[in-house]
Short mmCIF file of C-alpha atoms in Angstrom, two decimals:
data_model
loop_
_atom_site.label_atom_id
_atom_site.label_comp_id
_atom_site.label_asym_id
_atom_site.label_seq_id
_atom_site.Cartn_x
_atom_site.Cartn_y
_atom_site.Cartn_z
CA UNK A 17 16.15 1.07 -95.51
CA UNK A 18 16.44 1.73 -99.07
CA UNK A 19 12.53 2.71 -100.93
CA UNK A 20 12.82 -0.90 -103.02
CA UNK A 21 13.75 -2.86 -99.65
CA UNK A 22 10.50 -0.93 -98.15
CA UNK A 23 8.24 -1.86 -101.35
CA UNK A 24 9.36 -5.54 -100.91
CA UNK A 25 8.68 -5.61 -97.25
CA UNK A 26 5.20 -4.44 -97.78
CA UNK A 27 4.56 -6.95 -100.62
CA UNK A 28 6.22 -9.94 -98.41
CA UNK A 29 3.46 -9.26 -96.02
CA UNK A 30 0.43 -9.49 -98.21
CA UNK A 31 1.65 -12.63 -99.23
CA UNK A 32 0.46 -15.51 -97.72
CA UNK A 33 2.11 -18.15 -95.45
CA UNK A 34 4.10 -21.19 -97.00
CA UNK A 35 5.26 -22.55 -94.17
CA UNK A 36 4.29 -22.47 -90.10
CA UNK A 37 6.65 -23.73 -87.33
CA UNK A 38 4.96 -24.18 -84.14
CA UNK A 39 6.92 -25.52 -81.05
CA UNK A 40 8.87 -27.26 -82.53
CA UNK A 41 11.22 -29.86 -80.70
CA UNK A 42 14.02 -32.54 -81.86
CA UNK A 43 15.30 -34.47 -78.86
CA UNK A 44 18.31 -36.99 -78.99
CA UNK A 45 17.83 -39.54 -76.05
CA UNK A 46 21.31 -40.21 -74.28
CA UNK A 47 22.09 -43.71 -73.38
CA UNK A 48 24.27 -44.94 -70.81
CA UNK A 49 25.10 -47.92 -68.69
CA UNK A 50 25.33 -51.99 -69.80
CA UNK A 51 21.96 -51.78 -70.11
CA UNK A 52 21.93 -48.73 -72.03
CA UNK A 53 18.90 -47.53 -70.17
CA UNK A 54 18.49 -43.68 -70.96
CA UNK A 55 19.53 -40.90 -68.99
CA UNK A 56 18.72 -37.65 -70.64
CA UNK A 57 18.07 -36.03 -73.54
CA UNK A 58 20.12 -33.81 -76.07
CA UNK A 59 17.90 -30.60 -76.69
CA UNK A 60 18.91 -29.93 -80.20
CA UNK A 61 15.96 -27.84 -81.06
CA UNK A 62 13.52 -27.06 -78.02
CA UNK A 63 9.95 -25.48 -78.51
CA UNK A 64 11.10 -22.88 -81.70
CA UNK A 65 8.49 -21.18 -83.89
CA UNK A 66 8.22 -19.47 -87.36
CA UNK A 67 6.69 -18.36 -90.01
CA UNK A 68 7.77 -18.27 -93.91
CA UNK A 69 5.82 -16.36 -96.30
CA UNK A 70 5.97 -17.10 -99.97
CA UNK A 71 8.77 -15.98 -102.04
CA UNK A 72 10.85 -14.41 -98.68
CA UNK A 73 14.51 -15.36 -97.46
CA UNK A 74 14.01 -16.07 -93.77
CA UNK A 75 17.93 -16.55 -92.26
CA UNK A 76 18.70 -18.47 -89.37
CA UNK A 77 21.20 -17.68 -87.39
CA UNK A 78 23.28 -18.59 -84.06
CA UNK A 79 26.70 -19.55 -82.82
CA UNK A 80 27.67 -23.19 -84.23
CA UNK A 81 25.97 -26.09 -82.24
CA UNK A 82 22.57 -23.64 -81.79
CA UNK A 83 20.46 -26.43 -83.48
CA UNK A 84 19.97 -24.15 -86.67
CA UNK A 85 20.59 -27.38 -88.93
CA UNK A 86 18.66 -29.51 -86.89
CA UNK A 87 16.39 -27.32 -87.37
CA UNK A 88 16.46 -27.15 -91.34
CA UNK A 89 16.57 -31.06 -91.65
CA UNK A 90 13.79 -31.28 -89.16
CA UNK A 91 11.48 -28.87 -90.60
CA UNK A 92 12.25 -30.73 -94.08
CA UNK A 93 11.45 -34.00 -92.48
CA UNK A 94 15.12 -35.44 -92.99
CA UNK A 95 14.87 -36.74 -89.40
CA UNK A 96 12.07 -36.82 -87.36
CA UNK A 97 10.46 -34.41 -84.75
CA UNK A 98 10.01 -35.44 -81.31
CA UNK A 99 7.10 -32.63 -80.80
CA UNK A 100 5.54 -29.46 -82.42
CA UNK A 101 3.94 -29.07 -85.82
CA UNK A 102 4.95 -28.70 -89.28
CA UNK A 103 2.59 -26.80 -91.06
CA UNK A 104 3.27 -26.33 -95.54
CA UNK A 105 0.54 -25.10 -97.46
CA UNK A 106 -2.11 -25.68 -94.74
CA UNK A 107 -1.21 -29.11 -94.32
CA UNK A 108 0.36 -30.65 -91.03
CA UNK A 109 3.54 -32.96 -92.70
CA UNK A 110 4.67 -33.38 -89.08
CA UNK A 111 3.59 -37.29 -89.29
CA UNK A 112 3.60 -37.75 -92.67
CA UNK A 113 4.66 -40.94 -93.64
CA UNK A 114 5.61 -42.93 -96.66
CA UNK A 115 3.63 -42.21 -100.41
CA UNK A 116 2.25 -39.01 -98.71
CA UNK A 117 5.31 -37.68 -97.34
CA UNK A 118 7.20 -38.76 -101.19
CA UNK A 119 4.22 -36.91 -102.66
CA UNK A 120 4.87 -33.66 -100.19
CA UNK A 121 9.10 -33.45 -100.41
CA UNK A 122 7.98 -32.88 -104.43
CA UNK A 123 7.46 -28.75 -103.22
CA UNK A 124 10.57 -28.65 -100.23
CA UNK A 125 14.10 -29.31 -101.40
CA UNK A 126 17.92 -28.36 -99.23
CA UNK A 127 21.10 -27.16 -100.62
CA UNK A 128 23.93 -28.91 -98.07
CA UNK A 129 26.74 -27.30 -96.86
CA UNK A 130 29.29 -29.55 -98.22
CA UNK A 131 28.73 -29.53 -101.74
CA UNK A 132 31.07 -32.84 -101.96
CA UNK A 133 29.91 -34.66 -99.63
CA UNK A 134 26.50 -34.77 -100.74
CA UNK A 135 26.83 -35.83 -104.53
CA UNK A 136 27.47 -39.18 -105.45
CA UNK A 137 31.08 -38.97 -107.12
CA UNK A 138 30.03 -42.13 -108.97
CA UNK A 139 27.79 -40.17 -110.97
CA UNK A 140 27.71 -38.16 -113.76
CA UNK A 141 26.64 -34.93 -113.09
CA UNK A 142 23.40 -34.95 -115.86
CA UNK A 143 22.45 -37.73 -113.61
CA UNK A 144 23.08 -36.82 -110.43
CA UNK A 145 20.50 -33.64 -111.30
CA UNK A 146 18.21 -35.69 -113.28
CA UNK A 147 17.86 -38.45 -110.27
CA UNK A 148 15.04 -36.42 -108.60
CA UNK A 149 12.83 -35.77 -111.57
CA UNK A 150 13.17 -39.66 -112.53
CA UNK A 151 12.22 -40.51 -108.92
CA UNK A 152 9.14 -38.92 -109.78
CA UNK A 153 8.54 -39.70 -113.54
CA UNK A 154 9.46 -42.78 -115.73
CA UNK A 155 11.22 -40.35 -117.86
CA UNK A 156 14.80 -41.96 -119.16
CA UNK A 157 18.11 -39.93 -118.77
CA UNK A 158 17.68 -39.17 -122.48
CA UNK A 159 14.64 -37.40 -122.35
CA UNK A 160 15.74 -35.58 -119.41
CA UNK A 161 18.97 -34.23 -121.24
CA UNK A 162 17.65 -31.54 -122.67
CA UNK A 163 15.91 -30.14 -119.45
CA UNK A 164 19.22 -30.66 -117.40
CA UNK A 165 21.50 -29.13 -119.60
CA UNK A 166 19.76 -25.84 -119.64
CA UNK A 167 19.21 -26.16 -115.61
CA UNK A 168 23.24 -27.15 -116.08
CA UNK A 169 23.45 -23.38 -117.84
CA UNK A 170 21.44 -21.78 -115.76
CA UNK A 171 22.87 -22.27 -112.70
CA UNK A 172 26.40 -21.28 -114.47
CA UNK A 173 27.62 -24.57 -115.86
CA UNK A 174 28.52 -26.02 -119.13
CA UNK A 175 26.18 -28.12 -120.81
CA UNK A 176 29.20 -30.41 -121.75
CA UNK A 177 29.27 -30.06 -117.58
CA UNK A 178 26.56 -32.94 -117.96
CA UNK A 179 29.32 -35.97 -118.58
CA UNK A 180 31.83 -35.37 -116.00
CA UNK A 181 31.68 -36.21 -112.29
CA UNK A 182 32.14 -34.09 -108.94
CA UNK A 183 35.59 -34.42 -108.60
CA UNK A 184 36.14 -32.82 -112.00
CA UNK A 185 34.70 -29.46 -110.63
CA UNK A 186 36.06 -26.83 -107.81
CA UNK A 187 34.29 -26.20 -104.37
CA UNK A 188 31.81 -23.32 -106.05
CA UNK A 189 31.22 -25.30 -109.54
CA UNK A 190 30.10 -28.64 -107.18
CA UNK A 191 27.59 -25.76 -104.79
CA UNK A 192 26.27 -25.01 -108.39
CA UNK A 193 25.34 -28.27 -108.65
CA UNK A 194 23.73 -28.92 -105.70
CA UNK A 195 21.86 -25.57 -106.70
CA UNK A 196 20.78 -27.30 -109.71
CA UNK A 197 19.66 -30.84 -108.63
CA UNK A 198 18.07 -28.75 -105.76
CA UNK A 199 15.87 -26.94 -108.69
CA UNK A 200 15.09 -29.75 -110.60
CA UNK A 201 12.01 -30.64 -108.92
CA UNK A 202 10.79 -26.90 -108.87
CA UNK A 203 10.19 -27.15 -105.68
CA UNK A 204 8.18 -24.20 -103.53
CA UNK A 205 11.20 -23.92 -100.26
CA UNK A 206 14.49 -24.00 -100.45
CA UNK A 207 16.20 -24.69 -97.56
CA UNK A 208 19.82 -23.62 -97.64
CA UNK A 209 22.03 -24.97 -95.03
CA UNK A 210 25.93 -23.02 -94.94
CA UNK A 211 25.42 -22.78 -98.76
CA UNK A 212 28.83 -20.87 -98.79
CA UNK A 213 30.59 -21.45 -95.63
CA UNK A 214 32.84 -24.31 -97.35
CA UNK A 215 33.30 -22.14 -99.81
CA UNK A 216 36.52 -19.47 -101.01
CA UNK A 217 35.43 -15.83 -99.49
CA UNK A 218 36.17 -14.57 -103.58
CA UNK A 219 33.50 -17.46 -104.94
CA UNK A 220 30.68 -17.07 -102.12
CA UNK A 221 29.45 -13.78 -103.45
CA UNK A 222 28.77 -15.19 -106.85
CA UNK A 223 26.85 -18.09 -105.62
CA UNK A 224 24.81 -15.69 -103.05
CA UNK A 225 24.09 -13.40 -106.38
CA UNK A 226 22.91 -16.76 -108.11
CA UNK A 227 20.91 -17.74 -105.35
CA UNK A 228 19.03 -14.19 -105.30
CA UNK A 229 18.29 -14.38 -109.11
CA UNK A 230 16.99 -17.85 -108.83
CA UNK A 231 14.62 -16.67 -106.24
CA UNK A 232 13.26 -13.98 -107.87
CA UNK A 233 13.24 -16.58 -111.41
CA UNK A 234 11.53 -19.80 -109.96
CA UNK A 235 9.65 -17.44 -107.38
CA UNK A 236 11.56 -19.73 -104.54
CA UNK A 237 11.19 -19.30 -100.95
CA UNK A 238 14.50 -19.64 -98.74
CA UNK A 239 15.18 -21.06 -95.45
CA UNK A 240 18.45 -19.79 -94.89
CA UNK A 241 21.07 -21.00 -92.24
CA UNK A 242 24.51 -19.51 -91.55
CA UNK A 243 26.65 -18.40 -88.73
CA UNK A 244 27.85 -15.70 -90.82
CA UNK A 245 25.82 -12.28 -90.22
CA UNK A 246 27.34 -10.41 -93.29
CA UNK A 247 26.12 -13.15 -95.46
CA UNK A 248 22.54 -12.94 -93.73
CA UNK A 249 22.57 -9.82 -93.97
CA UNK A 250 23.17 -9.74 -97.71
CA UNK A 251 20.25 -12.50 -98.26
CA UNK A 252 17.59 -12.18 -95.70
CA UNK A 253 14.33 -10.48 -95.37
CA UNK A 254 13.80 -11.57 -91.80
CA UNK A 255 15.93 -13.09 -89.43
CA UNK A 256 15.51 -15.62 -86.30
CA UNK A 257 18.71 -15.76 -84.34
CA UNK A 258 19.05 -19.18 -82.41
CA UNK A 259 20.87 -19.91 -79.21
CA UNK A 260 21.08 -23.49 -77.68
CA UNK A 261 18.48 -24.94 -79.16
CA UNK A 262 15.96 -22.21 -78.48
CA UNK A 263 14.51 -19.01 -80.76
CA UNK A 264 15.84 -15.46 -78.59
CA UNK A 265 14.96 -12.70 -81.44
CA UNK A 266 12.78 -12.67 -84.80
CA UNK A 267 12.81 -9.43 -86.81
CA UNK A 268 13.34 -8.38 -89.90
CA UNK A 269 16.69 -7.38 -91.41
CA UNK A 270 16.99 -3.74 -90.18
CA UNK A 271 15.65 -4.30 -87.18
CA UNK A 272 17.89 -6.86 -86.63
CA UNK A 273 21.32 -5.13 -87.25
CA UNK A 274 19.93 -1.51 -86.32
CA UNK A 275 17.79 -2.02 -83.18
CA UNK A 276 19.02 -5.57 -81.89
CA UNK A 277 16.93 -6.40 -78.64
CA UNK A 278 18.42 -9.62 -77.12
CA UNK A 279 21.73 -9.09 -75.71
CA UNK A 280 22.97 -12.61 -77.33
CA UNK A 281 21.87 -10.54 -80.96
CA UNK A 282 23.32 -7.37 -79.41
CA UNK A 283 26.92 -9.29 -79.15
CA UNK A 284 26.38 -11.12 -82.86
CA UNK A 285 25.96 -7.53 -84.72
CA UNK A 286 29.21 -6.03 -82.39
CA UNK A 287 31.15 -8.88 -84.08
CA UNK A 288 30.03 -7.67 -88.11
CA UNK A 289 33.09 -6.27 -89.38
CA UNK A 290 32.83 -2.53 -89.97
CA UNK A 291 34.24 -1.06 -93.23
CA UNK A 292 34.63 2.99 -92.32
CA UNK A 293 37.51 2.41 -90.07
CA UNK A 294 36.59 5.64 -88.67
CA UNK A 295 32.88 4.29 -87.75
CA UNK A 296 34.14 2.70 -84.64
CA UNK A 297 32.04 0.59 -82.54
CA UNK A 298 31.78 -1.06 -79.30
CA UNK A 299 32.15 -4.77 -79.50
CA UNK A 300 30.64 -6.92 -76.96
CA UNK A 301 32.74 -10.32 -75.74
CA UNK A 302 30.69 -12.78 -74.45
CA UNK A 303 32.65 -14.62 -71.14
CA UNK A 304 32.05 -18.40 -70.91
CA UNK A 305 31.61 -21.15 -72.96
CA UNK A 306 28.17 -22.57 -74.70
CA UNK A 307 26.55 -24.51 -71.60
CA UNK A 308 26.16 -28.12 -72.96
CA UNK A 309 22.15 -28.80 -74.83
CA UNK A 310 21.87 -31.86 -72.47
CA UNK A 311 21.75 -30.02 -69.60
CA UNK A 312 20.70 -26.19 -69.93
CA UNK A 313 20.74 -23.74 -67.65
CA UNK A 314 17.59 -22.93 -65.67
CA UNK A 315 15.42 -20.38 -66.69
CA UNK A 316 16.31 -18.41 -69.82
CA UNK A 317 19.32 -20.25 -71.54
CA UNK A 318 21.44 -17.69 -72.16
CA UNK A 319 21.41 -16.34 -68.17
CA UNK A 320 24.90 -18.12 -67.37
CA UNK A 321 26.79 -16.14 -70.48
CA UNK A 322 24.73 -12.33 -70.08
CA UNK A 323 26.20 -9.27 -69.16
CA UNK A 324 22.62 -8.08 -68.50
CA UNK A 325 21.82 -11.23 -66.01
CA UNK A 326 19.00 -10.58 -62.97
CA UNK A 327 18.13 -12.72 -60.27
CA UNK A 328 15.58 -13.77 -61.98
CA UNK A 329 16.52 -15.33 -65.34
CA UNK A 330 17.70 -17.74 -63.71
CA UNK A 331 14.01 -18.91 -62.46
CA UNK A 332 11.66 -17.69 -65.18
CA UNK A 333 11.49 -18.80 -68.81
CA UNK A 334 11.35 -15.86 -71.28
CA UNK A 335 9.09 -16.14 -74.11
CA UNK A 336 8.88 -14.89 -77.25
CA UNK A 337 7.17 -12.01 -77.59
CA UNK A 338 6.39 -9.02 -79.72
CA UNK A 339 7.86 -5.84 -78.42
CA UNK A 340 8.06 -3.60 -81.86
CA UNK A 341 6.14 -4.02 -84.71
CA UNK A 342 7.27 -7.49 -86.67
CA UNK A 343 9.59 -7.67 -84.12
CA UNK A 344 9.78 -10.55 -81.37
CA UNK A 345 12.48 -11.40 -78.21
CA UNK A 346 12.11 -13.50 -75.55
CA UNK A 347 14.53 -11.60 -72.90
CA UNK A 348 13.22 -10.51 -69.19
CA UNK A 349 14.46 -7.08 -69.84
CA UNK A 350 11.61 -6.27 -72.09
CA UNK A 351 8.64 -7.83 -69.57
CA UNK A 352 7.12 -4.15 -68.98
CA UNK A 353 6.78 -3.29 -72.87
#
């Protein structure tokens, strides 16, 4: 770890705690039958806990279907939990509801993963980043002008950017956008779901590079969610790696790719692509598919797809636990540490 990444690690943990994630659950009930009486449950996210601290990049990772974005949109109140708490700022938003919960999404905002798909093409693009600041002022698009065309420049863009509509712009020009109107509110978290996944491999280090100088700018906390370790890698401060709906390994960034502990993280890293072709290692295939998140496996999750399987993972829940300093796994193997 490089002396700066050690002096930012040491400040990160002075700081205090933005946001607190305990147990938290989304369930999606399953219906079935002419009566459509339920019969189960879809586990999406199942008992997961963490902690942001202010201005840190937290990345959340896992294969796709984990419940990573479930996660995101749940902790940011986009759909509703069905257990667990919420905690920003000190204050529970878990069951927020109506003014209070408009007051609170002021300080949380998400960048989506399909830049497209989540602007209106009907509108300009000075309006479609002024809509959130008008939601909570009677300012007029006039006014506003001014204040979007420099968040317009900021984030890359033109201010003559301001009359033409999504369809005008590329795949990385439209991200920049949803950067923008993401901003607008200055909001406190960012949560950043597959910012760049949709995105041209030559384009997505230019956005990641804008993202880190925003954060350090408008002192911006990150959630951020990918399935791409190289990219979280590149972003995060600490990572939690997801599998199935439930939280296997939390650590920060070199512990994560140096030391992995869980062997679901231990087969994630073997995948990174290595760049000294003569640094060869091992990689780690994982036999099996995903086991479905209506019906998990027994015990821990991940017992049905691990090379490392006992007898008894298939009985006893692991739980998250700290086994190094800052660093946490819930895997058997590490019971007697």
């Amino acid at each position: 770890m490089s002396q700066a990444a050690e002096e930012k690690k040491k400040d990160l943990t002075q700081k205090e705690t933005l946001l607190e994630v305990n147990n938290l659950k989304k369930y999606y009930p399953v219906h079935a039958g002419f009566f459509r009486r339920k019969v189960g449950d879809i586990k999406a996210v199942d008992d997961i806990s963490l902690k942001l601290r202010k201005g840190e990049t937290f990345g959340l990772v896992g294969e796709s279907g984990c419940g990573k974005s479930t996660a995101g949109r749940t902790i940011l109140r986009l759909t509703s939990a069905t257990d667990g708490q919420i905690i920003f700022e000190g204050e529970n938003i878990t069951n927020l509801r109506g003014a209070a919960l408009r007051k609170a999404r002021q300080d949380y905002q998400m960048v989506f993963q399909d830049p497209y798909a989540s602007l209106n093409p009907k509108m300009m693009v000075g309006h479609l980043v002024d809509e959130p600041i008008r939601n909570y002022s009677h300012k007029s698009h006039k006014q506003l002008k001014p204040e979007v065309e420099q968040l317009l420049k900021r984030v890359g863009l033109r201010e003559e950017d301001y009359y033409k509509y999504p369809h005008e712009f590329s795949g990385g020009q439209r991200q920049r956008i949803g950067i923008a109107r993401a901003l607008a509110l200055n909001p406190k978290l960012v949560v950043a779901d597959e910012p760049v996944s949709a995105l041209d491999v030559s384009i997505q280090s230019q956005v990641l590079n804008l993202l880190k100088e925003l954060q350090d700018e408008f002192d911006l906390t990150y959630l951020f969610i990918a399935h791409d370790l190289s990219v979280v890698k590149h972003m995060s401060d600490r990572i939690g790696v997801m599998y199935l709906g439930n939280m296997v390994e939390v650590g920060d960034n070199d512990a994560i790719y140096r030391e992995p502990l869980h062997p679901y993280t231990q087969a994630l890293t073997s995948a990174i692509p290595e760049p000294d072709p003569l640094n060869k290692k091992e990689r780690i295939i994982l036999k099996g598919d995903v086991p479905s998140p209506q019906n998990p496996p027994s015990g821990c999750v991940f017992h049905t797809r691990c090379p490392m399987a006992m007898d008894k993972c298939k009985e006893i829940v692991p739980q998250l636990k700290e086994v190094r300093p800052d660093h946490q796994v819930a895997c058997l193997l590490y019971d007697d540490e």
